[in-house]
Coordinates of C-alpha atoms in Angstrom, one line a residue:
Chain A
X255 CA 34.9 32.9 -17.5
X256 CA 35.3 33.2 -20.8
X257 CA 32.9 31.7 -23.7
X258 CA 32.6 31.2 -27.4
X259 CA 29.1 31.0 -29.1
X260 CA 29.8 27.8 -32.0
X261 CA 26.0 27.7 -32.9
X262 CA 23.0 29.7 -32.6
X263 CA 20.0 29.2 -32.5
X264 CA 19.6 29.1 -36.6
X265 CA 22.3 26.9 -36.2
X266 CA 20.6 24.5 -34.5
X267 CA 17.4 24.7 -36.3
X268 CA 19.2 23.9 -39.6
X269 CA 20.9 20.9 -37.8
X270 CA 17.8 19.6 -37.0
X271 CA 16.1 20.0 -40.4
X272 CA 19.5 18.1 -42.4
X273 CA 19.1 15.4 -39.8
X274 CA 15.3 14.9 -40.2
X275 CA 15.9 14.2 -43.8
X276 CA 19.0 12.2 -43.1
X277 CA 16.7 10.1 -41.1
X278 CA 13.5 9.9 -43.6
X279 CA 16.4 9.2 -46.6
X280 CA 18.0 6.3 -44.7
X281 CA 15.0 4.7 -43.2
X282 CA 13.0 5.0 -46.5
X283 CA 10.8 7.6 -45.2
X284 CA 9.5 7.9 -41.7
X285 CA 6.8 5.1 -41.2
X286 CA 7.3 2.5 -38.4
X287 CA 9.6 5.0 -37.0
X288 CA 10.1 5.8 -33.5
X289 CA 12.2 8.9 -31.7
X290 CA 13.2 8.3 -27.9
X291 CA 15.0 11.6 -26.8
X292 CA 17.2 10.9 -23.6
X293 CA 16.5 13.8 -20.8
X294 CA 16.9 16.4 -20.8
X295 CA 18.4 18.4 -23.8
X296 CA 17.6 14.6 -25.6
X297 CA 13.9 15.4 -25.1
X298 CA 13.5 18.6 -26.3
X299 CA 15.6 17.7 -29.3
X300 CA 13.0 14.8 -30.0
X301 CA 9.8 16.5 -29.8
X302 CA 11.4 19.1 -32.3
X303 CA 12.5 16.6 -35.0
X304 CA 9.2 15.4 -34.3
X305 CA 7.8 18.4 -35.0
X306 CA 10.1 19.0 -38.1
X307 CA 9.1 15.3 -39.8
X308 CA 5.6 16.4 -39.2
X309 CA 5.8 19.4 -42.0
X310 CA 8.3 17.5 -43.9
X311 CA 6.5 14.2 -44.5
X312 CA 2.8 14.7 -43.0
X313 CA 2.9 12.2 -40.7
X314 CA 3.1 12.1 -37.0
X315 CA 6.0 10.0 -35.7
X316 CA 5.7 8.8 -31.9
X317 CA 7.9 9.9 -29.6
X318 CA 8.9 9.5 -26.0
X319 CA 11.2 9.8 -23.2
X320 CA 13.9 7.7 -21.5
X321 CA 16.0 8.2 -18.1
X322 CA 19.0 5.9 -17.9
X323 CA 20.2 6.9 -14.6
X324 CA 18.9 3.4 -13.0
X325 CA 21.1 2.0 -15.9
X326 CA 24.1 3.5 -15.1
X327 CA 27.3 1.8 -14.3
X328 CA 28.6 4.4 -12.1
X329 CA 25.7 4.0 -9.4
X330 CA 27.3 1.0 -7.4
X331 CA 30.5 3.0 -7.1
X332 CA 29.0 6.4 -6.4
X333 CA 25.4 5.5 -5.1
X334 CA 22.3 7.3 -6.1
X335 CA 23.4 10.7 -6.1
X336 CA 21.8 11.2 -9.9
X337 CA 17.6 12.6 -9.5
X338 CA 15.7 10.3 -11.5
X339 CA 14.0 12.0 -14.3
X340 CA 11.1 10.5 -16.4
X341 CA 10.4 7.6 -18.8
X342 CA 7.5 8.0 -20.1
X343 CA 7.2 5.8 -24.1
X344 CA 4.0 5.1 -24.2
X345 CA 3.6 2.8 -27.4
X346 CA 5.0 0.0 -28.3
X347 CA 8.7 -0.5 -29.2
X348 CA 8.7 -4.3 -30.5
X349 CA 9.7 -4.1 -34.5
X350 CA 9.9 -0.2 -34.4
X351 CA 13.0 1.6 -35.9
X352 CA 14.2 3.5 -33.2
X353 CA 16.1 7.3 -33.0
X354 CA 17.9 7.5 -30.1
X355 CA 18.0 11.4 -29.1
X356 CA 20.8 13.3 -27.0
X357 CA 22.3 16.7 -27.2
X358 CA 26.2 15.5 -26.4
X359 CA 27.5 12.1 -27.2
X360 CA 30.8 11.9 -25.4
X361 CA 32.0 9.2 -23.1
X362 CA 29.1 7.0 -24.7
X363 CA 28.3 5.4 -21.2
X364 CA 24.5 7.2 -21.3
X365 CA 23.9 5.4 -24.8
X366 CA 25.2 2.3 -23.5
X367 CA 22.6 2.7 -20.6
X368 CA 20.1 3.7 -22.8
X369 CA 20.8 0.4 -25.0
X370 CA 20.0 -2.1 -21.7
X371 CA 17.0 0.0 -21.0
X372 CA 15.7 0.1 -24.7
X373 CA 16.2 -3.5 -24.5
X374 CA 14.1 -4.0 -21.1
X375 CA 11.3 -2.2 -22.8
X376 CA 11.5 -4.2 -25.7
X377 CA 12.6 -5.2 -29.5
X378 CA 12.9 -2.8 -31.7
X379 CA 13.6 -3.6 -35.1
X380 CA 16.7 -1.7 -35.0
X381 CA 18.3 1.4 -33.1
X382 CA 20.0 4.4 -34.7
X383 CA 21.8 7.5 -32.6
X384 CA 21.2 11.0 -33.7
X385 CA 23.1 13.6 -31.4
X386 CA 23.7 17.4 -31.9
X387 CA 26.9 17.6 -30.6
X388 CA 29.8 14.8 -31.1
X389 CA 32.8 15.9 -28.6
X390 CA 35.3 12.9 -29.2
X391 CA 36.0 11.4 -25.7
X392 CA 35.2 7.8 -26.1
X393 CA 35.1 5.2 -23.9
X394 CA 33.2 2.8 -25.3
X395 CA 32.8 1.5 -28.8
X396 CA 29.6 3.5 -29.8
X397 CA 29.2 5.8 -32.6
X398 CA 26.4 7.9 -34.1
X399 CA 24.3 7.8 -37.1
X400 CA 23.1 11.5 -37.2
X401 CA 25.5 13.7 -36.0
X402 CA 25.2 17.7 -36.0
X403 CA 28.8 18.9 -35.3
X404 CA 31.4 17.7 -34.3
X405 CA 33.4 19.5 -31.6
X406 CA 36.9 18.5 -30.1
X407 CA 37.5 20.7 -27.3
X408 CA 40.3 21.2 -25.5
X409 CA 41.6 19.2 -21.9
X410 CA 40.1 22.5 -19.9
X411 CA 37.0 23.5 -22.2
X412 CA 33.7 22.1 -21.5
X413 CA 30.9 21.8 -24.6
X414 CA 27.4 23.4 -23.2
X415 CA 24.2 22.9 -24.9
X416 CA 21.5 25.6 -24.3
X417 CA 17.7 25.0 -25.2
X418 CA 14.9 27.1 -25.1
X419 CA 12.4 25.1 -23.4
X420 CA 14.6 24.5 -20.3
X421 CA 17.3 26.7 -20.8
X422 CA 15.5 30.2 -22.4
X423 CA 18.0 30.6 -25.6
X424 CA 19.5 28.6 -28.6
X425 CA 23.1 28.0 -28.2
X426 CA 25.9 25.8 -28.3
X427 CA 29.1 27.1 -26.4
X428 CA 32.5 26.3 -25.4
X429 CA 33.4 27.4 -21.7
X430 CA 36.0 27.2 -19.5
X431 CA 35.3 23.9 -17.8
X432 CA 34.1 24.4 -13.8
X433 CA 36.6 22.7 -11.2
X434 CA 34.6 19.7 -9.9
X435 CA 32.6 18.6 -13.0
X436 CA 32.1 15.3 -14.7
X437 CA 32.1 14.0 -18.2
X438 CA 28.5 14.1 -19.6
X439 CA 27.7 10.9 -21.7
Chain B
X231 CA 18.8 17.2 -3.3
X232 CA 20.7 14.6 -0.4
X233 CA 19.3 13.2 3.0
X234 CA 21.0 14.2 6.2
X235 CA 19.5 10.9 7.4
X236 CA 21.3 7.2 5.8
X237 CA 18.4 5.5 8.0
X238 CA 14.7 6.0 7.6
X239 CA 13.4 5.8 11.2
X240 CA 10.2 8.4 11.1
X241 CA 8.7 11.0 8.9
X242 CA 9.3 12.9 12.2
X243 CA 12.8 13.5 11.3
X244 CA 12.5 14.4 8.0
X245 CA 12.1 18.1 6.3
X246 CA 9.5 19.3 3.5
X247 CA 12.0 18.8 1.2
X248 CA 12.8 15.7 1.8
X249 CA 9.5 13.9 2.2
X250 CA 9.5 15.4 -1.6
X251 CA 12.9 14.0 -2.8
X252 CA 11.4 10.6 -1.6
X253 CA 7.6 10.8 -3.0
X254 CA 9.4 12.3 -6.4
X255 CA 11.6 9.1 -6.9
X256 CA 8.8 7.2 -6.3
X257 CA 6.9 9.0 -9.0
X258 CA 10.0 8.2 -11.8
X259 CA 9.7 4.5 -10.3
X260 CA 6.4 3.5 -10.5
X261 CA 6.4 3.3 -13.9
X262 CA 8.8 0.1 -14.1
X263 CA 5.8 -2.0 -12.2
X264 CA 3.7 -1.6 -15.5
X265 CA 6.3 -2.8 -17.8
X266 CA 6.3 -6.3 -19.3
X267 CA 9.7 -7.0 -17.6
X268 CA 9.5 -5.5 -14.2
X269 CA 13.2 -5.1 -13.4
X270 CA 15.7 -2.4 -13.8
X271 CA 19.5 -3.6 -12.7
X272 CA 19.6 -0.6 -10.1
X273 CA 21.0 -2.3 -7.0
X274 CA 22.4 -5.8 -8.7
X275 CA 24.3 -7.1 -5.9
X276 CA 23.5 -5.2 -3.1
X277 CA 21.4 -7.5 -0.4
X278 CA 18.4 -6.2 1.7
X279 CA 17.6 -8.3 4.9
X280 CA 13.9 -8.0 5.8
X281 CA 13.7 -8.1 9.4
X282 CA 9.9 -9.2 10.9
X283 CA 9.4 -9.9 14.1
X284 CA 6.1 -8.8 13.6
X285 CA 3.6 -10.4 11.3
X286 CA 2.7 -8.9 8.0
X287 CA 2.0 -9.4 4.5
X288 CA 1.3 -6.1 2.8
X289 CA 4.7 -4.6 4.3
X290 CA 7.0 -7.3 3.6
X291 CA 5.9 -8.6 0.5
X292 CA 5.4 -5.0 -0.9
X293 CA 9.5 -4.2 0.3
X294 CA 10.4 -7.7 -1.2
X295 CA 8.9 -6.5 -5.1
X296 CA 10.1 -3.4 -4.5
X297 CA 14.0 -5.0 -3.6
X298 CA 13.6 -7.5 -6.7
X299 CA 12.2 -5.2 -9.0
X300 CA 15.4 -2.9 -8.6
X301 CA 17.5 -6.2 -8.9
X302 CA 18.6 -6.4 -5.4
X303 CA 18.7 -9.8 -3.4
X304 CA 15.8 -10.3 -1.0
X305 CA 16.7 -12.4 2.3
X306 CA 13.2 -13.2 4.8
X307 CA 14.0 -13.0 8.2
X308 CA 10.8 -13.6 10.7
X309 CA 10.7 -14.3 14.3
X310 CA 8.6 -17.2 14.4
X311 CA 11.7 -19.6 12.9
X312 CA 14.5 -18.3 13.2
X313 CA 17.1 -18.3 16.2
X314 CA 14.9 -15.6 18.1
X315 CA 12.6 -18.5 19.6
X316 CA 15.9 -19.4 21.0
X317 CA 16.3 -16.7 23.2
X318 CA 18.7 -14.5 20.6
X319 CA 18.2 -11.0 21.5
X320 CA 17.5 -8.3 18.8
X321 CA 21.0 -6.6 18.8
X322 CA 22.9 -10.1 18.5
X323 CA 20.7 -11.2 15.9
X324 CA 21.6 -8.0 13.9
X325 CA 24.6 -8.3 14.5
X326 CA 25.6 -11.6 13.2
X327 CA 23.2 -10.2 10.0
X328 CA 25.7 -7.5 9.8
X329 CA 28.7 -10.0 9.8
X330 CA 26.8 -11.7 6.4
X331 CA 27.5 -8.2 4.8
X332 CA 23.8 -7.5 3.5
X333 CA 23.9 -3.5 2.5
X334 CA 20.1 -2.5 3.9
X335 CA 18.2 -3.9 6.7
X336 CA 14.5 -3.6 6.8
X337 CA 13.2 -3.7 10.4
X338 CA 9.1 -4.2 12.0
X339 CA 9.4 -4.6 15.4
X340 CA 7.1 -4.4 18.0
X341 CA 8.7 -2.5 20.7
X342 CA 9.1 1.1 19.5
X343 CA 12.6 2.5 18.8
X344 CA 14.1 -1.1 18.2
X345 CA 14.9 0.3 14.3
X346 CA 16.0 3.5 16.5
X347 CA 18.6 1.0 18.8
X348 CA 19.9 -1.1 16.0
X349 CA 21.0 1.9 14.5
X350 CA 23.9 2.1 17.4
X351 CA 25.0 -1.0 17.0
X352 CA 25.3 -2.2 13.0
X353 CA 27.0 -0.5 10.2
X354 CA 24.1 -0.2 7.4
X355 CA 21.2 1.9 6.5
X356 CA 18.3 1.0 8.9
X357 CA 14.4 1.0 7.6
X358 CA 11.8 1.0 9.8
X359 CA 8.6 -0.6 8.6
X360 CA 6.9 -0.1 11.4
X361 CA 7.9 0.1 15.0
X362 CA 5.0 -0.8 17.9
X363 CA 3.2 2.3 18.3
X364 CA 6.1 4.8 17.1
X365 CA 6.3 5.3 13.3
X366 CA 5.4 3.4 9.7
X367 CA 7.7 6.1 7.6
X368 CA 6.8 4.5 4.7
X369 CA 3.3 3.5 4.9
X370 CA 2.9 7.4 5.8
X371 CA 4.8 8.2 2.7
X372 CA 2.9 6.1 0.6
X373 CA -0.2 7.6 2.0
X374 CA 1.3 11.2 0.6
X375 CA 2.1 9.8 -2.4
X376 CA -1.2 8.5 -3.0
X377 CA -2.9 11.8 -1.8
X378 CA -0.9 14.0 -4.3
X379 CA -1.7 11.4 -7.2
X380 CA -4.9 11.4 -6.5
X381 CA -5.4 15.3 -5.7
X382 CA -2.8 16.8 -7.2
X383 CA -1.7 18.5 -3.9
X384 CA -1.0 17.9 -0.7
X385 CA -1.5 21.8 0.6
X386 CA -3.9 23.0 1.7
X387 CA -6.2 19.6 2.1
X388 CA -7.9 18.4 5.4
X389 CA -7.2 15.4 6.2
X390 CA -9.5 12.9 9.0
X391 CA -7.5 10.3 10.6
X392 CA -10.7 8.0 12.1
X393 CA -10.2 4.7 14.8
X394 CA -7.3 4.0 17.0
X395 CA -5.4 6.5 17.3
X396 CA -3.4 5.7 20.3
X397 CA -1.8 2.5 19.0
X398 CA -1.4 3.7 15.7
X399 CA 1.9 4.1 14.0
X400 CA 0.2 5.2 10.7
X401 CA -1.8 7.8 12.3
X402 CA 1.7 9.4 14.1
X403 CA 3.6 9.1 10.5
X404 CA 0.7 10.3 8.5
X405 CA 0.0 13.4 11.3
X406 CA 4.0 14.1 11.2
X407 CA 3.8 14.0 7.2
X408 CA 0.7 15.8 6.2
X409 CA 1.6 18.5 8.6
X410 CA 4.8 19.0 6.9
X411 CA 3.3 19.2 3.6
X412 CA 1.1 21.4 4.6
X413 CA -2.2 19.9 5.2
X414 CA -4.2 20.4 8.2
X415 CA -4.9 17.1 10.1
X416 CA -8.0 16.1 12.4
X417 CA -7.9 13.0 14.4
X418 CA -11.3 11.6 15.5
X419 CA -12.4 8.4 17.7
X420 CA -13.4 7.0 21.2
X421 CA -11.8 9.3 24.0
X422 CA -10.5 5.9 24.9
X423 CA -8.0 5.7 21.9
X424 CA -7.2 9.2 21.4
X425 CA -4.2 9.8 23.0
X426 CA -4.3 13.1 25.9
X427 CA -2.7 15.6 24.6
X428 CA -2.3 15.0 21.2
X429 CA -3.3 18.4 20.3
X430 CA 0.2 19.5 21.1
X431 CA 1.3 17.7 17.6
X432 CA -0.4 20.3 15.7
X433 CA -3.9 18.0 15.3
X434 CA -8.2 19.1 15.7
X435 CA -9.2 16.2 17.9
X436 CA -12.8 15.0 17.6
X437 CA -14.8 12.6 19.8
X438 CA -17.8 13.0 17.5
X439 CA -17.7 11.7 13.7
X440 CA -19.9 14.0 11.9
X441 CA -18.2 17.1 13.1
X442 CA -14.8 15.4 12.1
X443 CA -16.0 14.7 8.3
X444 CA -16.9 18.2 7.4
X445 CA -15.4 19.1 4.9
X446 CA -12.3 16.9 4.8
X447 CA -10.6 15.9 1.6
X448 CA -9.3 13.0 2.5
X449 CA -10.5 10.2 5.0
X450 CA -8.1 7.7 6.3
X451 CA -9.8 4.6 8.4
X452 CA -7.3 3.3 11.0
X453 CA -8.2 -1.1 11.4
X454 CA -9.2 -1.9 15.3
X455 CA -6.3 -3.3 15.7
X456 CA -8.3 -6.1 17.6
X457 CA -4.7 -8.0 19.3
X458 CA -3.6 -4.9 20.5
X459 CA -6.2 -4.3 22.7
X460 CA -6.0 -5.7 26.1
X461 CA -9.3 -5.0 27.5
X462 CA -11.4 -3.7 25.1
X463 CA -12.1 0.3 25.3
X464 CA -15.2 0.5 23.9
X465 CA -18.4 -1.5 25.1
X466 CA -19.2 -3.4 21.3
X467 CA -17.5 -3.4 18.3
X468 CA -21.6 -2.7 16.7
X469 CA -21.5 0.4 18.8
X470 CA -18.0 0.8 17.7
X471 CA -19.3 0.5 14.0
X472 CA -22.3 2.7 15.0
X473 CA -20.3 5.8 16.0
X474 CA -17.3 5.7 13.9
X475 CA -17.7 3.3 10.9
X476 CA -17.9 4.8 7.6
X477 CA -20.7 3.8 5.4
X478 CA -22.1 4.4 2.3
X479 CA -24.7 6.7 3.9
X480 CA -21.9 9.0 5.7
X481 CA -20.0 8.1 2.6
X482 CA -22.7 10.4 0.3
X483 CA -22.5 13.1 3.0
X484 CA -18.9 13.8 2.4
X485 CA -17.6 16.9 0.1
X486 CA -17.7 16.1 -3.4
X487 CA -14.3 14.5 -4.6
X488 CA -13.1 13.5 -1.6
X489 CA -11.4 10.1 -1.0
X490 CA -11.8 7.1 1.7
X491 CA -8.5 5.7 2.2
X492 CA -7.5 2.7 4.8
X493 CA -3.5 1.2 5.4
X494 CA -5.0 -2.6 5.5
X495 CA -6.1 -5.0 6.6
X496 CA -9.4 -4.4 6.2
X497 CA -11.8 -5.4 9.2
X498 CA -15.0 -5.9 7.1
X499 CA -18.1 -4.2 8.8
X500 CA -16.2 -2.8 11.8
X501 CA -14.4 0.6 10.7
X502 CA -15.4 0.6 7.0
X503 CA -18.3 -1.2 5.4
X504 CA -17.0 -3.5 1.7
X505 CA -19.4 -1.0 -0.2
X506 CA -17.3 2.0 1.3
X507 CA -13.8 -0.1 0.6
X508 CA -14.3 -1.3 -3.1
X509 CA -16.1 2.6 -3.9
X510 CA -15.3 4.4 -6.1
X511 CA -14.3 6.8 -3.8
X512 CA -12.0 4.3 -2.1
X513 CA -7.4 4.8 -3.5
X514 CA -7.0 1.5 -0.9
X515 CA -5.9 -0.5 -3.6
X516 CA -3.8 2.3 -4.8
X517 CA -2.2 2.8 -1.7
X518 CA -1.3 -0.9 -2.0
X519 CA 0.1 0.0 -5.2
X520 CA 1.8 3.3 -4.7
X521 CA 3.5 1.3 -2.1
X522 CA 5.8 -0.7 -4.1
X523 CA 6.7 2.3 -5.9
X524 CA 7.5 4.4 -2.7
X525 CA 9.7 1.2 -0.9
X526 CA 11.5 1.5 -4.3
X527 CA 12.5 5.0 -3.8
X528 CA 13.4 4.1 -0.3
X529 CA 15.6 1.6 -0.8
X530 CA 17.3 3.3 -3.8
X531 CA 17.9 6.5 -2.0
X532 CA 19.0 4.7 0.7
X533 CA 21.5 2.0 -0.9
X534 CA 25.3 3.2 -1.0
X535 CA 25.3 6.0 1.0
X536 CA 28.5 6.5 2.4
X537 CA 29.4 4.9 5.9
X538 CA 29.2 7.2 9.1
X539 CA 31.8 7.4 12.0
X540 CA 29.9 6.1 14.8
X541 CA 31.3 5.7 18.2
X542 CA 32.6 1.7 19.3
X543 CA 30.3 -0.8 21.3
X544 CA 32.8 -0.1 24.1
X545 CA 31.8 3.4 24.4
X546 CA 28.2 2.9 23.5
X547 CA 28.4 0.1 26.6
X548 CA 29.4 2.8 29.0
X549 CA 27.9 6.3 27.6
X550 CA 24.3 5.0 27.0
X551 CA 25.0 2.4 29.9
X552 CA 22.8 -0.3 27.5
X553 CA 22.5 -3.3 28.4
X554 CA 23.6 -6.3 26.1

């Protein structure tokens, strides 16, 4: 199968550092912040811009963790063939501006879902996407605030994003897309 | 992960692997009982029929939260007034359910297998909340899910199953489901309620208490289950209390850290004393909680799984020769 390395892993890091201060600029800085990464690439992603605003501006913005799958408008149709991951946001969302996290925004169904599930949890002040990867591919209106790179693949390539706390390496790569798989979100 | 299984009859049936699929859901769900707004819009529109023709509060209220808080509709169904105290027996009952189209029944019974028997004759994912003296799958589960909260792990522990056991559905689904998970399990009681034999399911049995407590981790109290007994097999339930009822003095003499635990309802004095119950050695309430949690991950992994061939009441009539 063949493969094509579009960002390392300095790549990433850089991402990560312009979109920490895109965030701080257009929120007026980082107070009364929130970041909500979506599992499981969206997570990791999180706790690093976390980490990133932390030496950047000091303080220590909360973050925290949201599965969509019981969200999802595929499940009546297919059934519950997804594993539930975590959600785990343990402060309080009412009146916080929140960053929405995930490492691929295509179809936008998964920020939909994570929409009605921010919204069971409570009222944030407002909601802003930040993703690493923008594929194209829409299918619903949704589009992000923070985006790292955008990618349009081709009808048989598939977009895969590689971290090192569940994947070992830094990457983003463009494969040769596997017979029986399915959008991401 | 899937289950070769769409029904969930017994932990009996069940692999390692998928006693873990089950007790992991649980763990993601759990967390929607502590929101403000406890409902996610999982099953919206998918009906679950609860089934008692048994009574009980703990087990069908507890599947009830757990079928609202995943947004599904909730339909009571007991014996006492409903077209059963007509004469309606249990397979055309079910079947003129099955004709409303709900998508999961939710069966107690008291004859065993009646969850195993409606599941040749109706079209839909069968749960069995308790069957006479066969199986409470999910009471068992909830009882692992607590113990690996609680401990951490499930391998490795002892664990004392104390009282009836020969009239006890929990103790057959909790000895079938620790096993599995690789705990070893003592049963202890009267000779009168331990079944003979039971040693061939893998279990220590114990006639004596003190020997039975010895270093367990975990010690579940089974109720006298009082209305099951016909003629009573012990002389007194004060002796019964004297022998095998765990108080705070054989409370103390358990091995540090270990936990009392006890599927409800409580007979006060007889099997545990209140001290014992509301210690702080005592997950009883947690089991009640854990419990929604678990029925969620049952019914989730259970809804809208695909349909199975099954064979037509014609050949079912003259195959397994049953009689309508």
């Amino acid at each position: 199968m063949t493969q094509n390395k579009i960002i390392d892993a300095e790549g990433i890091e850089r991402i990560l550092r312009r979109i920490a201060h895109e965030i701080s600029e257009r929120n007026q800085g980082t107070r009364n912040l929130a970041l909500v990464g979506i599992p499981t690439g969206g997570v990791h992603l999180a706790y690093r811009l976390s980490r990133i605003i932390k030496e950047m501006e000091g303080n220590q913005v909360e973050t925290g963790e949201l599965d969509t799958t019981l969200y999802r408008d595929d499940l009546p149709l297919k059934g519950p063939i997804y594993r539930l991951k975590r959600t785990d946001i343990p402060f309080d969302l009412n009146g916080r501006r929140v960053i929405l996290i995930d490492d691929v925004l295509q179809t936008g169904r998964t920020i939909r879902a994570a929409l009605d599930a921010i919204t069971d949890l409570g009222r944030p002040r407002n909601i802003q996407l930040a993703v690493l990867i923008d594929r194209g591919g829409r299918e619903l209106p949704i589009q992000a605030d923070y985006t790292g790179k955008l990618v349009t693949p081709t009808g048989n390539e598939e977009i895969e994003v590689r971290l090192r706390e569940s994947d070992g390496a830094d990457e983003v790569i463009v494969r040769e897309k596997k017979p029986d798989e399915k959008p991401k979100g | 992960m899937t289950l070769k299984s769409r029904h969930l009859l017994g932990l009996e049936s069940l692999t390692r692997a998928e006693i873990e699929h089950f007790l992991d859901t649980a763990g993601s769900l759990k967390e929607i009982s502590s929101r403000d707004i406890k409902k996610v819009p999982t099953l919206r529109g998918k009906t679950v029929i609860n089934l008692f023709f048994e009574a009980s509060t703990r087990t069908r209220t507890s599947f009830e939260i757990a079928a609202k808080r995943l947004s599904a509709d909730t339909i009571n169904f007991s014996a006492s007034n409903s077209s059963v105290t007509k004469g309606e027996t249990l397979i055309d009952t079910a079947k003129n359910i099955e004709a409303m189209r709900p998508d999961l029944v939710v069966i107690r019974h008291p004859a065993s297998g009646a969850p195993e028997l409606l599941t040749h004759w109706v079209d839909l994912p069968i749960i069995n909340a308790g069957d006479g003296s066969h199986e409470h799958p999910t009471q068992g589960l909830l009882d692992l899910f607590t113990v690996r909260e609680k401990k951490g792990k499930i391998d490795g522990l002892t664990l004392t199953i104390i009282g009836d056991i020969t009239h006890s559905r929990v103790a057959r689904s909790d000895i079938y489901g620790f096993q599995k998970m690789g705990a070893r399990v003592r049963v202890c009681g009267p000779p009168t309620l331990i079944p003979p034999g039971i040693e061939s399911l893998g279990v220590q049995k114990f006639t004596r208490l003190e020997p039975a407590l010895e270093g367990a981790d975990v010690v579940m109290v089974l109720r006298i289950q009082l209305e099951r007994l016909a003629t009573p097999p012990f002389p007194s339930l004060r002796e019964y209390s004297r022998l095998f009822g765990i108080n705070l003095e054989r409370l103390r003499r358990l091995k540090p850290g270990s936990i009392i635990m006890h599927p409800g309802p409580i007979n006060r004095g007889v099997e545990i004393s209140p001290e014992v119950a509301y210690s702080s050695s005592s997950v009883i309430l947690d089991q009640v909680e854990n419990g929604v949690a678990v029925r969620m991950a049952v019914l989730y992994l259970l809804s809208g799984r695909g349909t199975e061939t099954r064979p037509t009441e014609k050949e079912l009539l003259t195959d397994r020769n049953i009689q309508m």
